Short mmCIF file of C-alpha atoms and ligand atoms in Angstrom, two decimals:
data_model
loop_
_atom_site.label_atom_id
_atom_site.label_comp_id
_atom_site.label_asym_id
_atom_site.label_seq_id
_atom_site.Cartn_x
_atom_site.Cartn_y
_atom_site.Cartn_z
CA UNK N 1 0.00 0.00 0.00
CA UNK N 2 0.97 3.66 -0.41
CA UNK N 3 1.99 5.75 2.41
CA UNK N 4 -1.01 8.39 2.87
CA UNK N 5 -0.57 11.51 0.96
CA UNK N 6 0.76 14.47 3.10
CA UNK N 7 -1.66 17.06 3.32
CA UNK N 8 -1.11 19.91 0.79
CA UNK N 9 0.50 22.98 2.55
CA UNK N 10 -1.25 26.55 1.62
CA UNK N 11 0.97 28.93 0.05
CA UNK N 12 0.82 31.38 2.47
CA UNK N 13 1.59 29.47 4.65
CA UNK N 14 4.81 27.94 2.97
CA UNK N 15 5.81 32.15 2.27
CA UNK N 16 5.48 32.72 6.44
CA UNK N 17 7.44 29.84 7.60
CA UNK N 18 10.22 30.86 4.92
CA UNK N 19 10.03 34.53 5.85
CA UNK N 20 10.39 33.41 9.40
CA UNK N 21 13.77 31.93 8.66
CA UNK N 22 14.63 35.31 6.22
CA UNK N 23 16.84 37.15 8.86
CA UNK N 24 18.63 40.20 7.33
CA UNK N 25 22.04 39.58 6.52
CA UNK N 26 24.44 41.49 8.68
CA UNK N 27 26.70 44.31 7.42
CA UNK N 28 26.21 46.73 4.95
CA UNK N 29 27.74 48.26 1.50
CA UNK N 30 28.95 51.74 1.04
CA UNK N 31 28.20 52.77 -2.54
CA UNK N 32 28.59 55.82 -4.06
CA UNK N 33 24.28 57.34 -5.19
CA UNK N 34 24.91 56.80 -8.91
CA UNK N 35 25.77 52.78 -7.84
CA UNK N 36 22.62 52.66 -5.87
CA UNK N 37 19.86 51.69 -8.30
CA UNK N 38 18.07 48.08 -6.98
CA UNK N 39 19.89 47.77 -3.60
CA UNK N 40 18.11 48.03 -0.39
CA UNK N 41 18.98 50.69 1.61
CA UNK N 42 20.23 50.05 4.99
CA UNK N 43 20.09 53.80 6.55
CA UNK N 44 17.40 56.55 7.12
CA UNK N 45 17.62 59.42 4.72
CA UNK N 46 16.58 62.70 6.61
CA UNK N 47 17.01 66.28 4.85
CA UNK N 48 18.75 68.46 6.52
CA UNK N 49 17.71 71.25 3.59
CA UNK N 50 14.43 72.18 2.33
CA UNK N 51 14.13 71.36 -0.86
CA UNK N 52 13.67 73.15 -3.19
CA UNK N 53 16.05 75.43 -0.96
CA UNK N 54 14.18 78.74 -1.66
CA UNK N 55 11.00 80.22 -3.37
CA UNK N 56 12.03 80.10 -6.89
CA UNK N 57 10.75 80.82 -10.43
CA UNK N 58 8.93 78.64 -11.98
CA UNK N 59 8.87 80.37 -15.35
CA UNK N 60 11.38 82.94 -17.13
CA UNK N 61 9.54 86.53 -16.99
CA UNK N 62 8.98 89.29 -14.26
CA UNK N 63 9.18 88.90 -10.33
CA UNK N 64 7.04 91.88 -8.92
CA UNK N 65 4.85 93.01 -5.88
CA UNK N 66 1.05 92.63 -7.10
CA UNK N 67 0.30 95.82 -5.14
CA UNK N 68 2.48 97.38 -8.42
CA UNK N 69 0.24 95.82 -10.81
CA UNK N 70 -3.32 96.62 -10.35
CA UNK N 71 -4.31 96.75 -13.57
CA UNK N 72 -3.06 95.02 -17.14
CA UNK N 73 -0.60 97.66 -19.02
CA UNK N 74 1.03 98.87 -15.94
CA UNK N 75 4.72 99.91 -16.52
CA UNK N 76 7.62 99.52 -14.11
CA UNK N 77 11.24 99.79 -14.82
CA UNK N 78 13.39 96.55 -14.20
CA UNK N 79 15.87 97.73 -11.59
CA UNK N 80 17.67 93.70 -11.41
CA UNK N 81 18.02 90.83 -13.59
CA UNK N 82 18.27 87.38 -11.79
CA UNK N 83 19.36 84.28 -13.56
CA UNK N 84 19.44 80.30 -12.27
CA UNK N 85 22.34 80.33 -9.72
CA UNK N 86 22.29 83.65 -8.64
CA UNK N 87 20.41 85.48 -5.83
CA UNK N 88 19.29 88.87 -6.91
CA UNK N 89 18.95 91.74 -4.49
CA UNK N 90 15.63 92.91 -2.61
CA UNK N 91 12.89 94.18 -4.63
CA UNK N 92 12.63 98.11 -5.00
CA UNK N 93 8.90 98.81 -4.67
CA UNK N 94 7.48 100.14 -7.93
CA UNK N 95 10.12 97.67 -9.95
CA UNK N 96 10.47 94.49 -11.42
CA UNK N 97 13.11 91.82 -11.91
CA UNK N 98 13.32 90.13 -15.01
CA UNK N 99 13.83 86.66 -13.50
CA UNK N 100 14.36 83.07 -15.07
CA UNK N 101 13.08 79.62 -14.33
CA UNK N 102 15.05 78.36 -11.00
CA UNK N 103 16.30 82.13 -10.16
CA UNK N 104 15.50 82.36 -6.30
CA UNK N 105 12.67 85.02 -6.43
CA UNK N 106 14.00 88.13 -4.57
CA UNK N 107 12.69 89.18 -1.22
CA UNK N 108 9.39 91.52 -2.11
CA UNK N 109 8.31 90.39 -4.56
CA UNK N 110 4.64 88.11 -3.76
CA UNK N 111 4.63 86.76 -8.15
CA UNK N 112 6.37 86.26 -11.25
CA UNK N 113 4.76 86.87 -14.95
CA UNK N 114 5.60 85.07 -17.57
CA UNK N 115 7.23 86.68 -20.30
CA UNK N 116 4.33 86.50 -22.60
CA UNK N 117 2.41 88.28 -20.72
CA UNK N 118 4.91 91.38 -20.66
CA UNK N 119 6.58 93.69 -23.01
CA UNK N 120 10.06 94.59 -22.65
CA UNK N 121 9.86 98.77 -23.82
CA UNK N 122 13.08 100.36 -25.88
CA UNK N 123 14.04 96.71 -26.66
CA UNK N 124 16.22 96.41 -23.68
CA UNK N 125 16.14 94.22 -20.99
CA UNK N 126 16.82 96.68 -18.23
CA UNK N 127 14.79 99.60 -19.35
CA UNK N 128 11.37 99.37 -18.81
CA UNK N 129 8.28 96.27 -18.88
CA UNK N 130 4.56 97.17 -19.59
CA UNK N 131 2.76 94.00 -18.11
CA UNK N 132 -0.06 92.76 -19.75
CA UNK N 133 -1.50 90.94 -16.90
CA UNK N 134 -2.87 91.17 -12.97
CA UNK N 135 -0.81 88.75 -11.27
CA UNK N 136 -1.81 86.50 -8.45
CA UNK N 137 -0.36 86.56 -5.02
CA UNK N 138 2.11 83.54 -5.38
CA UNK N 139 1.86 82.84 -8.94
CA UNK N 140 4.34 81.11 -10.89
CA UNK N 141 6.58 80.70 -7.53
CA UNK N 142 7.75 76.96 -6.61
CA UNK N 143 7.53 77.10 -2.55
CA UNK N 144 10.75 76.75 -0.47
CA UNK N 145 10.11 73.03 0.85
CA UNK N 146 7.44 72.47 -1.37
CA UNK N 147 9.06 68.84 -2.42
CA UNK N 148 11.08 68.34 0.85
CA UNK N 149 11.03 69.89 4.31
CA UNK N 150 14.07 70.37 6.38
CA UNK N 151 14.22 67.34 8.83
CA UNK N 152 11.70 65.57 6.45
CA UNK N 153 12.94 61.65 6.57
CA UNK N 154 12.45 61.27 2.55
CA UNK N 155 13.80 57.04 2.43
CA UNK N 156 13.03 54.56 5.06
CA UNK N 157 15.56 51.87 5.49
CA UNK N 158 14.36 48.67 4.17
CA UNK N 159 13.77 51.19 0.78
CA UNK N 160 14.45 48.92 -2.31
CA UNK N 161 16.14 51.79 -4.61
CA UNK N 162 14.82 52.73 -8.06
CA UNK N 163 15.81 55.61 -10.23
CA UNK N 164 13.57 58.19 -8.62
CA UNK N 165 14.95 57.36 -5.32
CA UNK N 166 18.54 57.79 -6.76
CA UNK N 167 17.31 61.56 -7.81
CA UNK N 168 15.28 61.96 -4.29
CA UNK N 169 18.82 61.04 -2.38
CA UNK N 170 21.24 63.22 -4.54
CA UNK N 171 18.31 66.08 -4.41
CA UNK N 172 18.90 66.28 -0.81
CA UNK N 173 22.99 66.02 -1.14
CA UNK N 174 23.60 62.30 -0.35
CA UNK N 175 26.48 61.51 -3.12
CA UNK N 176 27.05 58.20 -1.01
CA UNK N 177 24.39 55.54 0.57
CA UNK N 178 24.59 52.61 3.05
CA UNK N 179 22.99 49.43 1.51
CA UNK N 180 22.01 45.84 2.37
CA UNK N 181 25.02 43.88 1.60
CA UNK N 182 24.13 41.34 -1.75
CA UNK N 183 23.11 37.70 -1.07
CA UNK N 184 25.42 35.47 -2.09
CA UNK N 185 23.58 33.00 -3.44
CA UNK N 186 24.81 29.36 -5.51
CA UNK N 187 22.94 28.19 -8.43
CA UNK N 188 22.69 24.66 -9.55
CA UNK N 189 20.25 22.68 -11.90
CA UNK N 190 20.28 18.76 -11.36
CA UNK N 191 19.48 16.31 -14.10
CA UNK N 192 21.27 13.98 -16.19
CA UNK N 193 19.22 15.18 -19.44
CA UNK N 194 20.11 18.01 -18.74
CA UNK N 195 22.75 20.01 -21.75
CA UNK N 196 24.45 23.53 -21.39
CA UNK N 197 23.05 25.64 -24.47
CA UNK N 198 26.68 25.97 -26.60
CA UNK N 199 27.88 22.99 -25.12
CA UNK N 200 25.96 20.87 -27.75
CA UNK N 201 24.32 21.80 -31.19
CA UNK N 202 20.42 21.24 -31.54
CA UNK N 203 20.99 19.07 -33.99
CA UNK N 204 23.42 16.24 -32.06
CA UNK N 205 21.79 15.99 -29.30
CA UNK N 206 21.30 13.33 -27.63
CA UNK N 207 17.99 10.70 -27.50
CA UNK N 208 16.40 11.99 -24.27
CA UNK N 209 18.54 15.20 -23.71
CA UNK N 210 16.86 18.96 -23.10
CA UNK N 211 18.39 22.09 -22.59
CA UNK N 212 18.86 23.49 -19.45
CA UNK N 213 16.12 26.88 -19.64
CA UNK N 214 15.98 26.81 -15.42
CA UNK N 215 19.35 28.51 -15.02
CA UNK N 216 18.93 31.04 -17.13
CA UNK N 217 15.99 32.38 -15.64
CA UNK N 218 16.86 31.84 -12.53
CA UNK N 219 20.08 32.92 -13.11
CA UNK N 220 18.88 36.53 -14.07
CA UNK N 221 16.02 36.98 -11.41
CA UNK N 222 18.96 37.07 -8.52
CA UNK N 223 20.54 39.38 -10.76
CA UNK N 224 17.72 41.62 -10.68
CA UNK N 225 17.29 41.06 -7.02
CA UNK N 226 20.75 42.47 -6.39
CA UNK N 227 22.34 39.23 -5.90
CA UNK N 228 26.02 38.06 -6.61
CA UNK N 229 25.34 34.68 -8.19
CA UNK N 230 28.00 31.81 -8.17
CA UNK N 231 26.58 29.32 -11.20
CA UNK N 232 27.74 25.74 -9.93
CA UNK N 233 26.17 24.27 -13.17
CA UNK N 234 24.38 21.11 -13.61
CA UNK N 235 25.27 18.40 -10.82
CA UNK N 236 24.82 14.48 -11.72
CA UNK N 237 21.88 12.69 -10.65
CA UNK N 238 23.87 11.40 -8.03
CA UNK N 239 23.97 11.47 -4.39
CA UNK N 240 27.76 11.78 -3.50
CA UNK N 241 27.76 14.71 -6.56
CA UNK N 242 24.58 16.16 -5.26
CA UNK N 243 26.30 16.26 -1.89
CA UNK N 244 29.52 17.52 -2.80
CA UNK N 245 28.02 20.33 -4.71
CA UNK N 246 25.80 21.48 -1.71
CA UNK N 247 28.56 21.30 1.13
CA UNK N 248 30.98 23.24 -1.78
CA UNK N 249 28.21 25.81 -1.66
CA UNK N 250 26.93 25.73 1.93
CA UNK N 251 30.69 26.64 2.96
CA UNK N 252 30.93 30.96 1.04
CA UNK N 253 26.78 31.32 0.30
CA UNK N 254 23.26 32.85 1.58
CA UNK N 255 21.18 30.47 0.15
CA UNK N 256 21.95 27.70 -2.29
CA UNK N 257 19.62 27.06 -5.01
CA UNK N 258 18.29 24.21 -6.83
CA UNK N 259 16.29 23.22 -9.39
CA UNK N 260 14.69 20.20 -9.96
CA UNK N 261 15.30 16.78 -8.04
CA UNK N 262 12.99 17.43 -5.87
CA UNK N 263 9.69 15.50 -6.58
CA UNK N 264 10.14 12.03 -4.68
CA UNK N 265 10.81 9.46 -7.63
CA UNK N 266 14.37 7.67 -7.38
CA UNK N 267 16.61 9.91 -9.44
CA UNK N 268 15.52 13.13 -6.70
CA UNK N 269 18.40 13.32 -4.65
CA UNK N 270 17.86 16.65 -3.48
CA UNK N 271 16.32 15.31 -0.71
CA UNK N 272 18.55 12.68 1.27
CA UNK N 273 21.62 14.82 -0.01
CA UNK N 274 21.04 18.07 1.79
CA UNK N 275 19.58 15.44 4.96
CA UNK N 276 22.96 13.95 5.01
CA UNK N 277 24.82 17.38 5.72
CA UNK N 278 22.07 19.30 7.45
CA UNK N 279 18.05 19.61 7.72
CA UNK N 280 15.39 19.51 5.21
CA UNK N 281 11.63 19.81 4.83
CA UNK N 282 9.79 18.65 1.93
CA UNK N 283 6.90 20.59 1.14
CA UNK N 284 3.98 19.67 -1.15
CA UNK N 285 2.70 23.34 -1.92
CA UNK N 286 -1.10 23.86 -3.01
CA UNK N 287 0.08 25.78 -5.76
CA UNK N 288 -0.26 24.70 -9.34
CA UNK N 289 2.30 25.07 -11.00
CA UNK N 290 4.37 24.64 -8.34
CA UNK N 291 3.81 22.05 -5.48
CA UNK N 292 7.00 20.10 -4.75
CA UNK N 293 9.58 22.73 -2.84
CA UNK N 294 12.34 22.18 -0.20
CA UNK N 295 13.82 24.75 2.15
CA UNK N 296 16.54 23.62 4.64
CA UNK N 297 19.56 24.99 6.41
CA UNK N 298 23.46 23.22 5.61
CA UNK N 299 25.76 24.09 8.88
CA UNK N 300 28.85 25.30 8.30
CA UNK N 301 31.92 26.71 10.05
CA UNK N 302 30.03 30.04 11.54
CA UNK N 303 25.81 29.43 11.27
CA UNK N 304 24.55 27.82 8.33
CA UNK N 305 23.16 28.67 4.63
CA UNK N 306 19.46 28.46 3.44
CA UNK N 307 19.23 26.34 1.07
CA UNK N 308 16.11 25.53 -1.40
CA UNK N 309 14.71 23.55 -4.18
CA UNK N 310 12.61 24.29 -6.94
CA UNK N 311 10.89 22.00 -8.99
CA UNK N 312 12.36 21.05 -12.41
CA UNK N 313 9.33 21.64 -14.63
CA UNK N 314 10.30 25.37 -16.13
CA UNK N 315 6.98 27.16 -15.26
CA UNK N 316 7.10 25.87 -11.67
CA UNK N 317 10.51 26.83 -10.86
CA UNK N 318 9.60 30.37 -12.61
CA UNK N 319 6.93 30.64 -10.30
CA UNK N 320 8.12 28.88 -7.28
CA UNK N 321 11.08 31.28 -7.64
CA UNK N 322 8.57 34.82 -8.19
CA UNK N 323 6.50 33.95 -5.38
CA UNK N 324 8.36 32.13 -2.44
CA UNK N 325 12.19 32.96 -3.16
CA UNK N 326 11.70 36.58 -4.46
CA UNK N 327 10.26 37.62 -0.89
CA UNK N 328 12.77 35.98 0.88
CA UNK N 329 15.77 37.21 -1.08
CA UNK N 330 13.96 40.44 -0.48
CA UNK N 331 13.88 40.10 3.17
CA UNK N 332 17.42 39.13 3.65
CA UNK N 333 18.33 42.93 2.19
CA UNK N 334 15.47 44.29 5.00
CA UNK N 335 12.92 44.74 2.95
CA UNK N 336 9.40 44.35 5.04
CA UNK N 337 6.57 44.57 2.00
CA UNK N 338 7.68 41.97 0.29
CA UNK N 339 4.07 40.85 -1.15
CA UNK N 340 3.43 41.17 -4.48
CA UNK N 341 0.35 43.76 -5.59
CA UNK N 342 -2.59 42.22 -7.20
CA UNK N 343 -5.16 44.23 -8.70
CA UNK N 344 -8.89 43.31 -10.02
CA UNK N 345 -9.04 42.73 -13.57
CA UNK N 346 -11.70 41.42 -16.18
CA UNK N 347 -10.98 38.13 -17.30
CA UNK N 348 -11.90 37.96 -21.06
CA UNK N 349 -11.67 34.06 -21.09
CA UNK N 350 -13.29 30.87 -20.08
CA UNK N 351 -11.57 28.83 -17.43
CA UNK N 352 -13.92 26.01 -16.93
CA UNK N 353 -12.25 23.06 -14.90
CA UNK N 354 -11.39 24.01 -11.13
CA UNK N 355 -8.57 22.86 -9.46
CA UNK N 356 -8.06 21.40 -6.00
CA UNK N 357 -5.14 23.81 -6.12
CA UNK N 358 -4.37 27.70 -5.93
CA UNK N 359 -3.95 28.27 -9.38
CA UNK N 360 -1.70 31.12 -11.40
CA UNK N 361 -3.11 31.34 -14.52
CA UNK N 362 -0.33 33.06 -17.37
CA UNK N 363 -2.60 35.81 -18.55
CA UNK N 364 -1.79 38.72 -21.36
CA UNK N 365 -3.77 42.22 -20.86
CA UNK N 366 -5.56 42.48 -24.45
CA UNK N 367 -6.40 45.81 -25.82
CA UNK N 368 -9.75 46.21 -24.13
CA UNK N 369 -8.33 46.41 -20.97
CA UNK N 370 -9.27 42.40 -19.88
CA UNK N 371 -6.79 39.64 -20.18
CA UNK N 372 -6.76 36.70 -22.21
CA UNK N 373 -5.59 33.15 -21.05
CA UNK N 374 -2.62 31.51 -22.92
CA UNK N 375 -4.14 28.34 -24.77
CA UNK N 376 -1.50 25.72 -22.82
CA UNK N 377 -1.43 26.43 -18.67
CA UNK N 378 1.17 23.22 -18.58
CA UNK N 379 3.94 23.76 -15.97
CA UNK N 380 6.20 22.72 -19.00
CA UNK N 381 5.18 25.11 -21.30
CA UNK N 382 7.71 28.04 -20.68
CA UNK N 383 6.37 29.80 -23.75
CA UNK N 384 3.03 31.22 -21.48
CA UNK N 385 5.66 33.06 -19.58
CA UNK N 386 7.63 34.49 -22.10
CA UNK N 387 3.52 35.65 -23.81
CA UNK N 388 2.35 36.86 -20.88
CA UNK N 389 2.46 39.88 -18.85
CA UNK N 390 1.43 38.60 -15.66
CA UNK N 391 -0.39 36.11 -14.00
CA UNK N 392 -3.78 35.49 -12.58
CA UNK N 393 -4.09 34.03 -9.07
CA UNK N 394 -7.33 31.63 -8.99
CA UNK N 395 -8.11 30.70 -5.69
CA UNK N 396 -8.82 26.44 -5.59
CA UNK N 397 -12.12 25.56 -6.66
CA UNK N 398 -12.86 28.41 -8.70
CA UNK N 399 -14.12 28.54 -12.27
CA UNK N 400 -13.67 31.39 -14.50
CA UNK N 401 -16.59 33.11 -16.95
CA UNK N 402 -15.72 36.06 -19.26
CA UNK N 403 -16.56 39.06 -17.39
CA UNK N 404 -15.75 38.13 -14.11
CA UNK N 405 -12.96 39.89 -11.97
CA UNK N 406 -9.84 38.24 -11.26
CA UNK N 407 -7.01 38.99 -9.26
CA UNK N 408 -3.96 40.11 -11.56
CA UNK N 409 -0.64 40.48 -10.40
CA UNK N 410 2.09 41.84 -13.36
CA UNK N 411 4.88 40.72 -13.73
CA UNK N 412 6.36 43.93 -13.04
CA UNK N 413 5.79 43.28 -9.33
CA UNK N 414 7.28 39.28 -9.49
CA UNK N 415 10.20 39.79 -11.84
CA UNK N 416 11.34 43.11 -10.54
P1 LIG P 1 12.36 17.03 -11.78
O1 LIG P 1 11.81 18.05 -10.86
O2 LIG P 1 13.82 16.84 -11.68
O3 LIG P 1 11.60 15.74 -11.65
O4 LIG P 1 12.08 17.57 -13.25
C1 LIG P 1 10.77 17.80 -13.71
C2 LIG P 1 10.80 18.14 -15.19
O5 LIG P 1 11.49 19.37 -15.38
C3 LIG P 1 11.51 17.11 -16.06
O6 LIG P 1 10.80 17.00 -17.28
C4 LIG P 1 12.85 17.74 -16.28
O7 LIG P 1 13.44 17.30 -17.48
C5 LIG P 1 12.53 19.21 -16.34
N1 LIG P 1 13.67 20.01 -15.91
C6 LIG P 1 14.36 19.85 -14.77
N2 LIG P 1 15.35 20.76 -14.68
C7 LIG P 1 15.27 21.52 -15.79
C8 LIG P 1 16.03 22.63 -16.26
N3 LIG P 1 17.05 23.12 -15.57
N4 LIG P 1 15.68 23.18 -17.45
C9 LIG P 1 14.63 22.67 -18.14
N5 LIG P 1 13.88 21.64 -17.73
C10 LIG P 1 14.18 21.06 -16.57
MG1 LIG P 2 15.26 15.52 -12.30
#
């Protein structure tokens, strides 16, 4: 008789028992602002300027008092001229500055006109303006502050840095920030039918032989996660290899990471490999694709490194990896939201047969503004990843009709 099947873990479950083990790596990275984009930033960034750093033009014209300008075709002479970078003395009463976009607007003066609305007289800047317009209290001035407030904190630690942030750091004078120190993380792919793309031409190989797609996916998602990879290659479907490879690794890395070998047929040696130098558990996820997925710890000389295994079918590991190993490669930089957005969408497809599983359907947004399904789900069928944009997470049991709202989540937030 078979043993009894273990009971299917839920996937949220799986995430909080990793993220329990995800404890931030120790020491940080000094890298200069320009080096910053994707890394996590380890510090609070507080201003200790407002920014911007005083009232300013926001167009190139006239700065004035409005109580000079009561009426369109008033005429004042220009008694300064201010450009971006200088400062410009106080306003005369009954004058105007001609002033240009970013000039600090001098003290006095309450609004700038644009140039279009005024008249230089005599052709000359510094003679005198007739101004076409009643200005506003305030108009066309950008607010000391009006982006950032002295003391303001502007980045939290924990901050996972895009370009914006890069801009928001310099803009408040930080040329250097403290980041999360990258994971070090070992890749390896297991399976003898398994062949190195270059290695072999498509036309000799061998009966029974694929090429190995898992690493190079896999390979680039750490990348884009900010971490330092070490590519250990494809080990042997056997146990002493499987074991050498994983106590090589264990030794210099974060987390060592596998794919395939780890369903429970003979040739997975995933499984009693990493139990012979440390712990393992096995988990059967209710995900589909997904399902089979190890996490365990390898001691070495000082603590131990994570280690995990993906399934071997190429849409599982993809997804495995976007939703389980993302957030914890996340964590280990200190970054606390680690949950993927999902967002309602139309579905604009049928999806008739529900699964016992949590299912994450490849979906493409179609021109309407409602996805479509691609026509093969299989967890072999890497093409529905490459197609679509996202995918669409179907809770078990649930069938799909056209017009019914599903939850999306985009890629943007699983491969990013
Ligand atoms: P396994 O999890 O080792 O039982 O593998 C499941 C399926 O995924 C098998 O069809 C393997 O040939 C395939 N597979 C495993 N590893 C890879 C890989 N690195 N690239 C492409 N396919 C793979
Ligand atoms: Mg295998």
């Amino acid at each position: 008789m078979r043993p009894p099947m273990k009971p299917l873990k839920p996937l949220d479950e799986a995430l909080a028992d990793l993220l329990g083990h995800a404890v931030p790596l120790a020491g940080a990275d000094t890298v200069t602002t320009f080096d910053a984009d994707g890394r996590v930033l380890a510090q609070e960034c507080s201003s200790v300027l407002h920014v911007p750093p005083q009232d300013n033009s926001s167009m190139d014209g006239y700065a004035v008092r409005c109580a000079d300008v009561t009426a369109s075709g008033a005429e004042l002479p220009v008694s300064q001229r201010i450009a971006a970078g200088s400062a410009g003395a106080p306003l005369q009463p009954g004058t105007a500055a001609r002033i240009f976009t970013g000039a600090p607007v001098p003290e006095g003066a309450d609004a700038v006109l644009m140039q279009e609305d005024c008249e230089a007289l005599d052709g000359l800047e510094e003679g005198r303006v007739r101004i076409n317009a009643v200005p506003r209290p305030g108009q066309w001035i950008r607010r000391a502050g009006e982006d950032i407030t002295r003391g303001a904190v502007v980045l939290q630690a924990g901050t996972r840095l895009t370009p914006a942030e890069l801009g928001l750091a310099a803009s408040i004078g930080l040329h250097q920030l403290q980041v999360a120190r990258r994971p070090r993380v070992a890749l390896f792919s297991t399976g003898d039918e398994l062949v190195m793309p270059g290695d072999v031409p498509p036309e000799q190989m061998r009966p029974g032989a694929i090429y190995n797609s898992n690493r190079f996916f896999l390979r680039a998602m750490l990348l884009r996660l900010g971490c330092e990879v070490t590519d250990f290659g494809i080990v042997p479907d056997r146990r002493d290899a499987t074991i050498d490879a994983l106590r090589q690794a264990g030794a210099a890395h974060d987390l060592i990471l596998t794919s395939g070998g780890v369903s429970v047929g003979e040739e997975d040696h995933i499984k009693p490999a990493v139990q012979a130098l440390g712990t393992l558990d096995l988990w059967q996820i209710a995900m589909k694709p997904g399902k089979p997925f190890a996490y365990g710890q390898i001691p070495r000389e000082k603590g131990s490194a994570h280690f995990m295994g993906l399934p071997g079918n190429p849409v599982s590991s993809f997804l495995t990896f976007a939703l389980l190993v993302r957030p914890f490669v996340l964590r280990l930089q200190g970054v606390q939201d680690v949950a993927p957005q999902s967002i309602a969408v139309r579905a604009d497809f049928t999806w008739p047969k529900a699964d016992k599983r949590r299912e994450f359907l490849r979906v493409r947004h179609n021109a309407m503004g409602g996805l479509d399904l691609f026509n093969n789900q299989s967890s072999g069928v890497l093409t529905s990843a490459a197609w679509g944009d996202g995918v669409v997470d179907n809770p078990a049991g649930q069938t799909i009709e056209p017009g019914d709202t599903v939850q999306f989540i985009a890629f943007s937030e699983l491969l990013s």
